[in-house]
mmCIF file with all atom_site columns, C-alpha atoms and ligand atoms in Angstrom:
data_model
loop_
_atom_site.group_PDB
_atom_site.id
_atom_site.type_symbol
_atom_site.label_atom_id
_atom_site.label_alt_id
_atom_site.label_comp_id
_atom_site.label_asym_id
_atom_site.label_entity_id
_atom_site.label_seq_id
_atom_site.pdbx_PDB_ins_code
_atom_site.Cartn_x
_atom_site.Cartn_y
_atom_site.Cartn_z
_atom_site.occupancy
_atom_site.B_iso_or_equiv
_atom_site.pdbx_formal_charge
_atom_site.auth_seq_id
_atom_site.auth_comp_id
_atom_site.auth_asym_id
_atom_site.auth_atom_id
_atom_site.pdbx_PDB_model_num
ATOM   1   C CA  . UNK A 1 1   ? -24.072 -5.977  -6.464  1.00 47.00 ? 1   UNK A CA  1
ATOM   2   C CA  . UNK A 1 2   ? -21.378 -6.820  -9.363  1.00 47.00 ? 2   UNK A CA  1
ATOM   3   C CA  . UNK A 1 3   ? -20.687 -10.995 -9.382  1.00 68.00 ? 3   UNK A CA  1
ATOM   4   C CA  . UNK A 1 4   ? -17.219 -10.365 -9.390  1.00 88.00 ? 4   UNK A CA  1
ATOM   5   C CA  . UNK A 1 5   ? -15.434 -9.673  -6.341  1.00 93.00 ? 5   UNK A CA  1
ATOM   6   C CA  . UNK A 1 6   ? -12.814 -7.187  -5.979  1.00 96.00 ? 6   UNK A CA  1
ATOM   7   C CA  . UNK A 1 7   ? -9.070  -7.969  -6.310  1.00 97.00 ? 7   UNK A CA  1
ATOM   8   C CA  . UNK A 1 8   ? -7.169  -6.910  -3.520  1.00 98.00 ? 8   UNK A CA  1
ATOM   9   C CA  . UNK A 1 9   ? -3.645  -4.724  -4.332  1.00 98.00 ? 9   UNK A CA  1
ATOM   10  C CA  . UNK A 1 10  ? -0.909  -4.548  -1.977  1.00 98.00 ? 10  UNK A CA  1
ATOM   11  C CA  . UNK A 1 11  ? 1.337   -1.362  -3.134  1.00 98.00 ? 11  UNK A CA  1
ATOM   12  C CA  . UNK A 1 12  ? 4.954   -1.300  -0.767  1.00 97.00 ? 12  UNK A CA  1
ATOM   13  C CA  . UNK A 1 13  ? 7.748   0.661   -1.064  1.00 96.00 ? 13  UNK A CA  1
ATOM   14  C CA  . UNK A 1 14  ? 10.501  2.833   0.422   1.00 91.00 ? 14  UNK A CA  1
ATOM   15  C CA  . UNK A 1 15  ? 10.061  6.562   2.423   1.00 84.00 ? 15  UNK A CA  1
ATOM   16  C CA  . UNK A 1 16  ? 10.576  8.884   -0.859  1.00 84.00 ? 16  UNK A CA  1
ATOM   17  C CA  . UNK A 1 17  ? 9.828   6.518   -3.603  1.00 88.00 ? 17  UNK A CA  1
ATOM   18  C CA  . UNK A 1 18  ? 6.565   8.903   -4.202  1.00 90.00 ? 18  UNK A CA  1
ATOM   19  C CA  . UNK A 1 19  ? 4.134   6.424   -3.899  1.00 94.00 ? 19  UNK A CA  1
ATOM   20  C CA  . UNK A 1 20  ? 1.508   8.573   -2.906  1.00 92.00 ? 20  UNK A CA  1
ATOM   21  C CA  . UNK A 1 21  ? 2.119   10.702  -5.371  1.00 95.00 ? 21  UNK A CA  1
ATOM   22  C CA  . UNK A 1 22  ? 1.223   7.630   -8.317  1.00 97.00 ? 22  UNK A CA  1
ATOM   23  C CA  . UNK A 1 23  ? -1.048  5.737   -5.789  1.00 97.00 ? 23  UNK A CA  1
ATOM   24  C CA  . UNK A 1 24  ? -3.459  9.411   -7.472  1.00 96.00 ? 24  UNK A CA  1
ATOM   25  C CA  . UNK A 1 25  ? -2.786  9.165   -10.308 1.00 98.00 ? 25  UNK A CA  1
ATOM   26  C CA  . UNK A 1 26  ? -3.179  5.553   -10.093 1.00 98.00 ? 26  UNK A CA  1
ATOM   27  C CA  . UNK A 1 27  ? -7.123  7.106   -8.272  1.00 97.00 ? 27  UNK A CA  1
ATOM   28  C CA  . UNK A 1 28  ? -7.667  9.685   -10.750 1.00 97.00 ? 28  UNK A CA  1
ATOM   29  C CA  . UNK A 1 29  ? -7.473  6.419   -14.114 1.00 97.00 ? 29  UNK A CA  1
ATOM   30  C CA  . UNK A 1 30  ? -9.583  4.027   -12.302 1.00 98.00 ? 30  UNK A CA  1
ATOM   31  C CA  . UNK A 1 31  ? -13.009 4.347   -11.759 1.00 97.00 ? 31  UNK A CA  1
ATOM   32  C CA  . UNK A 1 32  ? -12.883 0.727   -10.023 1.00 97.00 ? 32  UNK A CA  1
ATOM   33  C CA  . UNK A 1 33  ? -10.717 0.692   -7.758  1.00 98.00 ? 33  UNK A CA  1
ATOM   34  C CA  . UNK A 1 34  ? -10.829 2.283   -4.236  1.00 98.00 ? 34  UNK A CA  1
ATOM   35  C CA  . UNK A 1 35  ? -8.535  3.146   -1.758  1.00 98.00 ? 35  UNK A CA  1
ATOM   36  C CA  . UNK A 1 36  ? -8.554  1.659   1.515   1.00 98.00 ? 36  UNK A CA  1
ATOM   37  C CA  . UNK A 1 37  ? -8.159  4.286   4.399   1.00 98.00 ? 37  UNK A CA  1
ATOM   38  C CA  . UNK A 1 38  ? -5.469  3.521   7.278   1.00 98.00 ? 38  UNK A CA  1
ATOM   39  C CA  . UNK A 1 39  ? -5.813  3.332   11.272  1.00 98.00 ? 39  UNK A CA  1
ATOM   40  C CA  . UNK A 1 40  ? -2.626  4.812   12.871  1.00 97.00 ? 40  UNK A CA  1
ATOM   41  C CA  . UNK A 1 41  ? -1.470  5.740   16.049  1.00 97.00 ? 41  UNK A CA  1
ATOM   42  C CA  . UNK A 1 42  ? 0.211   8.058   14.213  1.00 94.00 ? 42  UNK A CA  1
ATOM   43  C CA  . UNK A 1 43  ? -0.324  12.310  15.004  1.00 94.00 ? 43  UNK A CA  1
ATOM   44  C CA  . UNK A 1 44  ? -1.438  13.722  11.888  1.00 94.00 ? 44  UNK A CA  1
ATOM   45  C CA  . UNK A 1 45  ? 0.657   15.714  9.590   1.00 89.00 ? 45  UNK A CA  1
ATOM   46  C CA  . UNK A 1 46  ? 0.280   19.433  8.324   1.00 89.00 ? 46  UNK A CA  1
ATOM   47  C CA  . UNK A 1 47  ? -2.996  18.792  5.721   1.00 92.00 ? 47  UNK A CA  1
ATOM   48  C CA  . UNK A 1 48  ? -3.801  15.738  6.384   1.00 93.00 ? 48  UNK A CA  1
ATOM   49  C CA  . UNK A 1 49  ? -7.972  15.185  6.899   1.00 96.00 ? 49  UNK A CA  1
ATOM   50  C CA  . UNK A 1 50  ? -8.896  12.574  9.428   1.00 97.00 ? 50  UNK A CA  1
ATOM   51  C CA  . UNK A 1 51  ? -10.852 9.987   7.447   1.00 97.00 ? 51  UNK A CA  1
ATOM   52  C CA  . UNK A 1 52  ? -9.150  10.557  3.998   1.00 95.00 ? 52  UNK A CA  1
ATOM   53  C CA  . UNK A 1 53  ? -5.472  10.598  5.283   1.00 94.00 ? 53  UNK A CA  1
ATOM   54  C CA  . UNK A 1 54  ? -6.158  8.488   7.673   1.00 97.00 ? 54  UNK A CA  1
ATOM   55  C CA  . UNK A 1 55  ? -8.503  7.240   11.080  1.00 98.00 ? 55  UNK A CA  1
ATOM   56  C CA  . UNK A 1 56  ? -6.124  9.412   13.811  1.00 98.00 ? 56  UNK A CA  1
ATOM   57  C CA  . UNK A 1 57  ? -6.472  6.893   16.943  1.00 98.00 ? 57  UNK A CA  1
ATOM   58  C CA  . UNK A 1 58  ? -4.876  6.144   20.325  1.00 98.00 ? 58  UNK A CA  1
ATOM   59  C CA  . UNK A 1 59  ? -2.582  3.437   21.308  1.00 98.00 ? 59  UNK A CA  1
ATOM   60  C CA  . UNK A 1 60  ? -6.248  2.338   23.277  1.00 98.00 ? 60  UNK A CA  1
ATOM   61  C CA  . UNK A 1 61  ? -8.244  2.330   20.842  1.00 98.00 ? 61  UNK A CA  1
ATOM   62  C CA  . UNK A 1 62  ? -5.681  0.815   18.230  1.00 98.00 ? 62  UNK A CA  1
ATOM   63  C CA  . UNK A 1 63  ? -5.032  -2.622  20.731  1.00 98.00 ? 63  UNK A CA  1
ATOM   64  C CA  . UNK A 1 64  ? -9.030  -2.381  20.788  1.00 98.00 ? 64  UNK A CA  1
ATOM   65  C CA  . UNK A 1 65  ? -9.132  -3.134  17.031  1.00 98.00 ? 65  UNK A CA  1
ATOM   66  C CA  . UNK A 1 66  ? -6.677  -5.139  17.527  1.00 98.00 ? 66  UNK A CA  1
ATOM   67  C CA  . UNK A 1 67  ? -8.254  -7.758  19.955  1.00 98.00 ? 67  UNK A CA  1
ATOM   68  C CA  . UNK A 1 68  ? -11.779 -7.142  18.210  1.00 98.00 ? 68  UNK A CA  1
ATOM   69  C CA  . UNK A 1 69  ? -10.274 -8.609  14.686  1.00 98.00 ? 69  UNK A CA  1
ATOM   70  C CA  . UNK A 1 70  ? -11.491 -5.810  13.566  1.00 98.00 ? 70  UNK A CA  1
ATOM   71  C CA  . UNK A 1 71  ? -8.007  -5.732  11.170  1.00 98.00 ? 71  UNK A CA  1
ATOM   72  C CA  . UNK A 1 72  ? -6.776  -7.209  8.804   1.00 98.00 ? 72  UNK A CA  1
ATOM   73  C CA  . UNK A 1 73  ? -3.411  -6.652  8.704   1.00 98.00 ? 73  UNK A CA  1
ATOM   74  C CA  . UNK A 1 74  ? -0.893  -4.465  11.216  1.00 98.00 ? 74  UNK A CA  1
ATOM   75  C CA  . UNK A 1 75  ? 2.102   -3.399  12.330  1.00 97.00 ? 75  UNK A CA  1
ATOM   76  C CA  . UNK A 1 76  ? 4.126   -1.549  14.458  1.00 95.00 ? 76  UNK A CA  1
ATOM   77  C CA  . UNK A 1 77  ? 6.750   1.491   12.033  1.00 91.00 ? 77  UNK A CA  1
ATOM   78  C CA  . UNK A 1 78  ? 9.037   3.865   13.199  1.00 84.00 ? 78  UNK A CA  1
ATOM   79  C CA  . UNK A 1 79  ? 7.830   3.651   16.862  1.00 89.00 ? 79  UNK A CA  1
ATOM   80  C CA  . UNK A 1 80  ? 3.768   4.047   15.802  1.00 94.00 ? 80  UNK A CA  1
ATOM   81  C CA  . UNK A 1 81  ? 0.990   1.626   14.475  1.00 97.00 ? 81  UNK A CA  1
ATOM   82  C CA  . UNK A 1 82  ? -0.675  0.441   11.257  1.00 98.00 ? 82  UNK A CA  1
ATOM   83  C CA  . UNK A 1 83  ? -3.212  -1.590  10.629  1.00 98.00 ? 83  UNK A CA  1
ATOM   84  C CA  . UNK A 1 84  ? -5.957  -1.860  7.760   1.00 98.00 ? 84  UNK A CA  1
ATOM   85  C CA  . UNK A 1 85  ? -9.889  -2.224  8.356   1.00 98.00 ? 85  UNK A CA  1
ATOM   86  C CA  . UNK A 1 86  ? -11.635 -5.486  7.695   1.00 98.00 ? 86  UNK A CA  1
ATOM   87  C CA  . UNK A 1 87  ? -14.839 -4.362  6.982   1.00 97.00 ? 87  UNK A CA  1
ATOM   88  C CA  . UNK A 1 88  ? -14.419 -1.640  4.888   1.00 98.00 ? 88  UNK A CA  1
ATOM   89  C CA  . UNK A 1 89  ? -12.098 -4.112  2.279   1.00 98.00 ? 89  UNK A CA  1
ATOM   90  C CA  . UNK A 1 90  ? -14.737 -7.536  2.179   1.00 97.00 ? 90  UNK A CA  1
ATOM   91  C CA  . UNK A 1 91  ? -17.456 -4.335  1.340   1.00 98.00 ? 91  UNK A CA  1
ATOM   92  C CA  . UNK A 1 92  ? -15.883 -2.642  -1.194  1.00 98.00 ? 92  UNK A CA  1
ATOM   93  C CA  . UNK A 1 93  ? -14.164 -6.053  -2.486  1.00 98.00 ? 93  UNK A CA  1
ATOM   94  C CA  . UNK A 1 94  ? -18.013 -7.900  -2.740  1.00 97.00 ? 94  UNK A CA  1
ATOM   95  C CA  . UNK A 1 95  ? -19.773 -5.317  -4.729  1.00 97.00 ? 95  UNK A CA  1
ATOM   96  C CA  . UNK A 1 96  ? -16.589 -5.687  -7.378  1.00 96.00 ? 96  UNK A CA  1
ATOM   97  C CA  . UNK A 1 97  ? -14.235 -2.568  -6.627  1.00 98.00 ? 97  UNK A CA  1
ATOM   98  C CA  . UNK A 1 98  ? -11.028 -3.187  -6.407  1.00 98.00 ? 98  UNK A CA  1
ATOM   99  C CA  . UNK A 1 99  ? -9.131  -2.050  -3.399  1.00 98.00 ? 99  UNK A CA  1
ATOM   100 C CA  . UNK A 1 100 ? -5.762  -0.603  -2.811  1.00 98.00 ? 100 UNK A CA  1
ATOM   101 C CA  . UNK A 1 101 ? -3.501  -1.062  0.457   1.00 98.00 ? 101 UNK A CA  1
ATOM   102 C CA  . UNK A 1 102 ? -0.692  1.697   0.702   1.00 98.00 ? 102 UNK A CA  1
ATOM   103 C CA  . UNK A 1 103 ? 1.596   -0.919  3.445   1.00 97.00 ? 103 UNK A CA  1
ATOM   104 C CA  . UNK A 1 104 ? 5.150   -1.279  4.603   1.00 95.00 ? 104 UNK A CA  1
ATOM   105 C CA  . UNK A 1 105 ? 6.295   -4.689  4.465   1.00 96.00 ? 105 UNK A CA  1
ATOM   106 C CA  . UNK A 1 106 ? 5.188   -7.020  7.396   1.00 96.00 ? 106 UNK A CA  1
ATOM   107 C CA  . UNK A 1 107 ? 1.734   -5.519  6.814   1.00 98.00 ? 107 UNK A CA  1
ATOM   108 C CA  . UNK A 1 108 ? 2.479   -6.950  3.201   1.00 98.00 ? 108 UNK A CA  1
ATOM   109 C CA  . UNK A 1 109 ? 3.528   -10.827 4.065   1.00 97.00 ? 109 UNK A CA  1
ATOM   110 C CA  . UNK A 1 110 ? 0.422   -11.259 6.836   1.00 98.00 ? 110 UNK A CA  1
ATOM   111 C CA  . UNK A 1 111 ? -1.674  -10.029 3.893   1.00 98.00 ? 111 UNK A CA  1
ATOM   112 C CA  . UNK A 1 112 ? -0.091  -12.684 1.134   1.00 97.00 ? 112 UNK A CA  1
ATOM   113 C CA  . UNK A 1 113 ? -0.226  -15.218 3.533   1.00 96.00 ? 113 UNK A CA  1
ATOM   114 C CA  . UNK A 1 114 ? -4.252  -14.529 4.697   1.00 96.00 ? 114 UNK A CA  1
ATOM   115 C CA  . UNK A 1 115 ? -5.491  -13.711 0.602   1.00 96.00 ? 115 UNK A CA  1
ATOM   116 C CA  . UNK A 1 116 ? -3.683  -15.995 -1.586  1.00 93.00 ? 116 UNK A CA  1
ATOM   117 C CA  . UNK A 1 117 ? -4.490  -14.112 -4.540  1.00 94.00 ? 117 UNK A CA  1
ATOM   118 C CA  . UNK A 1 118 ? -3.571  -10.185 -3.843  1.00 97.00 ? 118 UNK A CA  1
ATOM   119 C CA  . UNK A 1 119 ? -1.483  -8.851  -6.324  1.00 98.00 ? 119 UNK A CA  1
ATOM   120 C CA  . UNK A 1 120 ? 1.415   -7.631  -4.134  1.00 98.00 ? 120 UNK A CA  1
ATOM   121 C CA  . UNK A 1 121 ? 3.423   -4.182  -5.915  1.00 98.00 ? 121 UNK A CA  1
ATOM   122 C CA  . UNK A 1 122 ? 7.056   -3.268  -4.838  1.00 98.00 ? 122 UNK A CA  1
ATOM   123 C CA  . UNK A 1 123 ? 7.766   0.642   -5.636  1.00 97.00 ? 123 UNK A CA  1
ATOM   124 C CA  . UNK A 1 124 ? 10.910  2.518   -5.703  1.00 95.00 ? 124 UNK A CA  1
ATOM   125 C CA  . UNK A 1 125 ? 12.795  4.986   -7.488  1.00 94.00 ? 125 UNK A CA  1
ATOM   126 C CA  . UNK A 1 126 ? 15.347  4.612   -10.068 1.00 93.00 ? 126 UNK A CA  1
ATOM   127 C CA  . UNK A 1 127 ? 18.362  4.169   -7.868  1.00 92.00 ? 127 UNK A CA  1
ATOM   128 C CA  . UNK A 1 128 ? 18.741  4.608   -4.181  1.00 89.00 ? 128 UNK A CA  1
ATOM   129 C CA  . UNK A 1 129 ? 20.828  8.031   -4.890  1.00 91.00 ? 129 UNK A CA  1
ATOM   130 C CA  . UNK A 1 130 ? 17.797  9.222   -6.355  1.00 92.00 ? 130 UNK A CA  1
ATOM   131 C CA  . UNK A 1 131 ? 16.108  8.545   -3.017  1.00 90.00 ? 131 UNK A CA  1
ATOM   132 C CA  . UNK A 1 132 ? 18.831  9.957   -1.410  1.00 90.00 ? 132 UNK A CA  1
ATOM   133 C CA  . UNK A 1 133 ? 18.220  13.087  -3.137  1.00 91.00 ? 133 UNK A CA  1
ATOM   134 C CA  . UNK A 1 134 ? 14.681  13.056  -2.717  1.00 87.00 ? 134 UNK A CA  1
ATOM   135 C CA  . UNK A 1 135 ? 14.629  13.049  0.397   1.00 86.00 ? 135 UNK A CA  1
ATOM   136 C CA  . UNK A 1 136 ? 17.184  15.753  0.484   1.00 89.00 ? 136 UNK A CA  1
ATOM   137 C CA  . UNK A 1 137 ? 15.434  17.865  -1.446  1.00 88.00 ? 137 UNK A CA  1
ATOM   138 C CA  . UNK A 1 138 ? 11.767  17.355  0.667   1.00 81.00 ? 138 UNK A CA  1
ATOM   139 C CA  . UNK A 1 139 ? 13.960  19.117  3.421   1.00 81.00 ? 139 UNK A CA  1
ATOM   140 C CA  . UNK A 1 140 ? 12.423  18.070  6.248   1.00 77.00 ? 140 UNK A CA  1
ATOM   141 C CA  . UNK A 1 141 ? 14.794  15.481  7.908   1.00 79.00 ? 141 UNK A CA  1
ATOM   142 C CA  . UNK A 1 142 ? 17.986  15.958  9.064   1.00 86.00 ? 142 UNK A CA  1
ATOM   143 C CA  . UNK A 1 143 ? 21.228  13.473  7.773   1.00 89.00 ? 143 UNK A CA  1
ATOM   144 C CA  . UNK A 1 144 ? 20.788  11.347  10.175  1.00 90.00 ? 144 UNK A CA  1
ATOM   145 C CA  . UNK A 1 145 ? 16.963  10.461  9.355   1.00 84.00 ? 145 UNK A CA  1
ATOM   146 C CA  . UNK A 1 146 ? 18.313  10.257  6.048   1.00 88.00 ? 146 UNK A CA  1
ATOM   147 C CA  . UNK A 1 147 ? 20.647  7.641   7.001   1.00 90.00 ? 147 UNK A CA  1
ATOM   148 C CA  . UNK A 1 148 ? 17.929  5.640   9.241   1.00 87.00 ? 148 UNK A CA  1
ATOM   149 C CA  . UNK A 1 149 ? 15.275  6.081   6.523   1.00 85.00 ? 149 UNK A CA  1
ATOM   150 C CA  . UNK A 1 150 ? 18.029  4.696   3.624   1.00 90.00 ? 150 UNK A CA  1
ATOM   151 C CA  . UNK A 1 151 ? 19.023  1.910   5.885   1.00 90.00 ? 151 UNK A CA  1
ATOM   152 C CA  . UNK A 1 152 ? 15.465  0.847   6.630   1.00 88.00 ? 152 UNK A CA  1
ATOM   153 C CA  . UNK A 1 153 ? 15.161  0.826   1.954   1.00 91.00 ? 153 UNK A CA  1
ATOM   154 C CA  . UNK A 1 154 ? 18.190  -1.551  1.975   1.00 92.00 ? 154 UNK A CA  1
ATOM   155 C CA  . UNK A 1 155 ? 16.082  -3.395  4.666   1.00 92.00 ? 155 UNK A CA  1
ATOM   156 C CA  . UNK A 1 156 ? 12.921  -3.335  3.126   1.00 92.00 ? 156 UNK A CA  1
ATOM   157 C CA  . UNK A 1 157 ? 13.956  -4.332  -0.644  1.00 93.00 ? 157 UNK A CA  1
ATOM   158 C CA  . UNK A 1 158 ? 14.994  -7.738  0.149   1.00 94.00 ? 158 UNK A CA  1
ATOM   159 C CA  . UNK A 1 159 ? 11.622  -7.772  1.565   1.00 93.00 ? 159 UNK A CA  1
ATOM   160 C CA  . UNK A 1 160 ? 10.696  -6.719  -2.225  1.00 94.00 ? 160 UNK A CA  1
ATOM   161 C CA  . UNK A 1 161 ? 11.906  -10.376 -3.673  1.00 94.00 ? 161 UNK A CA  1
ATOM   162 C CA  . UNK A 1 162 ? 8.128   -11.821 -2.417  1.00 96.00 ? 162 UNK A CA  1
ATOM   163 C CA  . UNK A 1 163 ? 6.123   -9.202  -4.521  1.00 98.00 ? 163 UNK A CA  1
ATOM   164 C CA  . UNK A 1 164 ? 5.061   -10.003 -7.805  1.00 97.00 ? 164 UNK A CA  1
ATOM   165 C CA  . UNK A 1 165 ? 5.922   -6.614  -9.480  1.00 98.00 ? 165 UNK A CA  1
ATOM   166 C CA  . UNK A 1 166 ? 8.715   -4.006  -9.150  1.00 97.00 ? 166 UNK A CA  1
ATOM   167 C CA  . UNK A 1 167 ? 7.601   -0.285  -10.380 1.00 97.00 ? 167 UNK A CA  1
ATOM   168 C CA  . UNK A 1 168 ? 10.493  2.337   -11.372 1.00 96.00 ? 168 UNK A CA  1
ATOM   169 C CA  . UNK A 1 169 ? 8.998   5.226   -9.933  1.00 96.00 ? 169 UNK A CA  1
ATOM   170 C CA  . UNK A 1 170 ? 11.231  8.012   -12.503 1.00 95.00 ? 170 UNK A CA  1
ATOM   171 C CA  . UNK A 1 171 ? 8.303   9.726   -13.627 1.00 96.00 ? 171 UNK A CA  1
ATOM   172 C CA  . UNK A 1 172 ? 5.180   9.313   -11.949 1.00 97.00 ? 172 UNK A CA  1
ATOM   173 C CA  . UNK A 1 173 ? 2.684   9.145   -14.502 1.00 98.00 ? 173 UNK A CA  1
ATOM   174 C CA  . UNK A 1 174 ? 4.336   6.482   -15.984 1.00 98.00 ? 174 UNK A CA  1
ATOM   175 C CA  . UNK A 1 175 ? 4.841   4.205   -12.541 1.00 98.00 ? 175 UNK A CA  1
ATOM   176 C CA  . UNK A 1 176 ? 0.585   4.845   -12.755 1.00 98.00 ? 176 UNK A CA  1
ATOM   177 C CA  . UNK A 1 177 ? 0.255   3.740   -16.096 1.00 98.00 ? 177 UNK A CA  1
ATOM   178 C CA  . UNK A 1 178 ? 2.429   0.710   -14.617 1.00 98.00 ? 178 UNK A CA  1
ATOM   179 C CA  . UNK A 1 179 ? 0.097   0.335   -12.199 1.00 98.00 ? 179 UNK A CA  1
ATOM   180 C CA  . UNK A 1 180 ? -3.245  0.651   -14.147 1.00 98.00 ? 180 UNK A CA  1
ATOM   181 C CA  . UNK A 1 181 ? -1.546  -1.690  -16.752 1.00 98.00 ? 181 UNK A CA  1
ATOM   182 C CA  . UNK A 1 182 ? -0.765  -4.552  -13.876 1.00 98.00 ? 182 UNK A CA  1
ATOM   183 C CA  . UNK A 1 183 ? -4.502  -4.448  -13.053 1.00 98.00 ? 183 UNK A CA  1
ATOM   184 C CA  . UNK A 1 184 ? -6.596  -4.370  -16.245 1.00 97.00 ? 184 UNK A CA  1
ATOM   185 C CA  . UNK A 1 185 ? -4.190  -7.436  -16.458 1.00 97.00 ? 185 UNK A CA  1
ATOM   186 C CA  . UNK A 1 186 ? -4.757  -9.372  -13.824 1.00 96.00 ? 186 UNK A CA  1
ATOM   187 C CA  . UNK A 1 187 ? -7.943  -8.702  -14.654 1.00 94.00 ? 187 UNK A CA  1
ATOM   188 C CA  . UNK A 1 188 ? -7.284  -10.710 -18.141 1.00 95.00 ? 188 UNK A CA  1
ATOM   189 C CA  . UNK A 1 189 ? -6.452  -14.214 -16.519 1.00 94.00 ? 189 UNK A CA  1
ATOM   190 C CA  . UNK A 1 190 ? -7.668  -17.126 -17.704 1.00 93.00 ? 190 UNK A CA  1
ATOM   191 C CA  . UNK A 1 191 ? -8.891  -17.846 -14.461 1.00 89.00 ? 191 UNK A CA  1
ATOM   192 C CA  . UNK A 1 192 ? -10.595 -14.499 -14.598 1.00 90.00 ? 192 UNK A CA  1
ATOM   193 C CA  . UNK A 1 193 ? -12.839 -15.300 -18.276 1.00 90.00 ? 193 UNK A CA  1
ATOM   194 C CA  . UNK A 1 194 ? -11.601 -18.747 -18.936 1.00 89.00 ? 194 UNK A CA  1
ATOM   195 C CA  . UNK A 1 195 ? -15.742 -19.217 -18.412 1.00 89.00 ? 195 UNK A CA  1
ATOM   196 C CA  . UNK A 1 196 ? -16.634 -16.662 -20.776 1.00 91.00 ? 196 UNK A CA  1
ATOM   197 C CA  . UNK A 1 197 ? -15.031 -19.612 -23.233 1.00 92.00 ? 197 UNK A CA  1
ATOM   198 C CA  . UNK A 1 198 ? -17.696 -22.207 -22.050 1.00 89.00 ? 198 UNK A CA  1
ATOM   199 C CA  . UNK A 1 199 ? -20.088 -22.763 -24.826 1.00 83.00 ? 199 UNK A CA  1
HETATM 200 P P1  . LIG B 2 .   ? 3.506   8.113   6.861   1.00 86.14 ? 1   LIG B P1  1
HETATM 201 O O1  . LIG B 2 .   ? 3.416   7.766   8.648   1.00 86.14 ? 1   LIG B O1  1
HETATM 202 O O2  . LIG B 2 .   ? 4.589   8.068   6.324   1.00 86.14 ? 1   LIG B O2  1
HETATM 203 O O3  . LIG B 2 .   ? 2.085   7.929   6.800   1.00 86.14 ? 1   LIG B O3  1
HETATM 204 O O4  . LIG B 2 .   ? 3.585   5.834   6.968   1.00 86.14 ? 1   LIG B O4  1
HETATM 205 C C1  . LIG B 2 .   ? 4.800   5.363   6.789   1.00 86.14 ? 1   LIG B C1  1
HETATM 206 C C2  . LIG B 2 .   ? 4.704   3.242   6.451   1.00 86.14 ? 1   LIG B C2  1
HETATM 207 O O5  . LIG B 2 .   ? 3.512   3.430   7.125   1.00 86.14 ? 1   LIG B O5  1
HETATM 208 C C3  . LIG B 2 .   ? 3.932   3.717   4.974   1.00 86.14 ? 1   LIG B C3  1
HETATM 209 O O6  . LIG B 2 .   ? 5.101   2.820   4.012   1.00 86.14 ? 1   LIG B O6  1
HETATM 210 C C4  . LIG B 2 .   ? 2.974   2.712   4.979   1.00 86.14 ? 1   LIG B C4  1
HETATM 211 O O7  . LIG B 2 .   ? 3.053   2.123   3.815   1.00 86.14 ? 1   LIG B O7  1
HETATM 212 C C5  . LIG B 2 .   ? 3.268   2.412   5.988   1.00 86.14 ? 1   LIG B C5  1
HETATM 213 N N1  . LIG B 2 .   ? 1.610   2.450   6.455   1.00 86.14 ? 1   LIG B N1  1
HETATM 214 C C6  . LIG B 2 .   ? 0.497   3.039   6.069   1.00 86.14 ? 1   LIG B C6  1
HETATM 215 N N2  . LIG B 2 .   ? -0.662  2.482   7.012   1.00 86.14 ? 1   LIG B N2  1
HETATM 216 C C7  . LIG B 2 .   ? -0.387  1.202   7.160   1.00 86.14 ? 1   LIG B C7  1
HETATM 217 C C8  . LIG B 2 .   ? -1.003  0.074   7.188   1.00 86.14 ? 1   LIG B C8  1
HETATM 218 O O8  . LIG B 2 .   ? -2.571  -0.072  7.335   1.00 86.14 ? 1   LIG B O8  1
HETATM 219 N N3  . LIG B 2 .   ? -1.496  -0.750  7.538   1.00 86.14 ? 1   LIG B N3  1
HETATM 220 C C9  . LIG B 2 .   ? 0.720   -1.139  7.376   1.00 86.14 ? 1   LIG B C9  1
HETATM 221 N N4  . LIG B 2 .   ? 1.207   -2.376  7.838   1.00 86.14 ? 1   LIG B N4  1
HETATM 222 N N5  . LIG B 2 .   ? 1.522   -0.039  6.723   1.00 86.14 ? 1   LIG B N5  1
HETATM 223 C C10 . LIG B 2 .   ? 0.437   0.722   7.028   1.00 86.14 ? 1   LIG B C10 1
#
């Protein structure tokens, strides 16, 4: 087992910011990084795999996990519950791996207050106009749903002030590179390496 605990990295951003693509690219770049699979009560979307994308659970099961203290954080988002199982995060960090959470702003706030040295990153599109265009191009949402998503994005932007870093996803490869650099820089901080200076 590695001596140094892995870091906890929290990524949030509005729906349509392209977070999932960027995270996928980042995961391919770093073998020291693990993705924390969340539990959710929302129904699986086409192509989503149990245990890879989410653990799909009933509301009863989710509430039991909350009662038993099994979640590091949890939140309700658009009528569904989402939460991060603590055990995986703890085990991987203890084994020296960095753990990445893709969670919304309420959950990120809970993590920030519980884990002081968590690294928090907010991913945004180049502009709200780009976001509107991406949501339209996806073709899955009605105009009303798109309006609601944009309204939510504006509210989420206010929460972005509490994050450590902002990454702009204009080009997913560049955005993944920025995330990679943030993790590398965090590992080079004095408090990580200062003890190597002891003579
Ligand atoms: P989706 O339903 O589109 O997969 O996710 C909706 C939102 O829930 C996204 O912003 C995603 O980051 C967030 N989310 C996914 N898993 C978790 C979780 O475990 N906790 C919290 N708080 N949010 C989550």
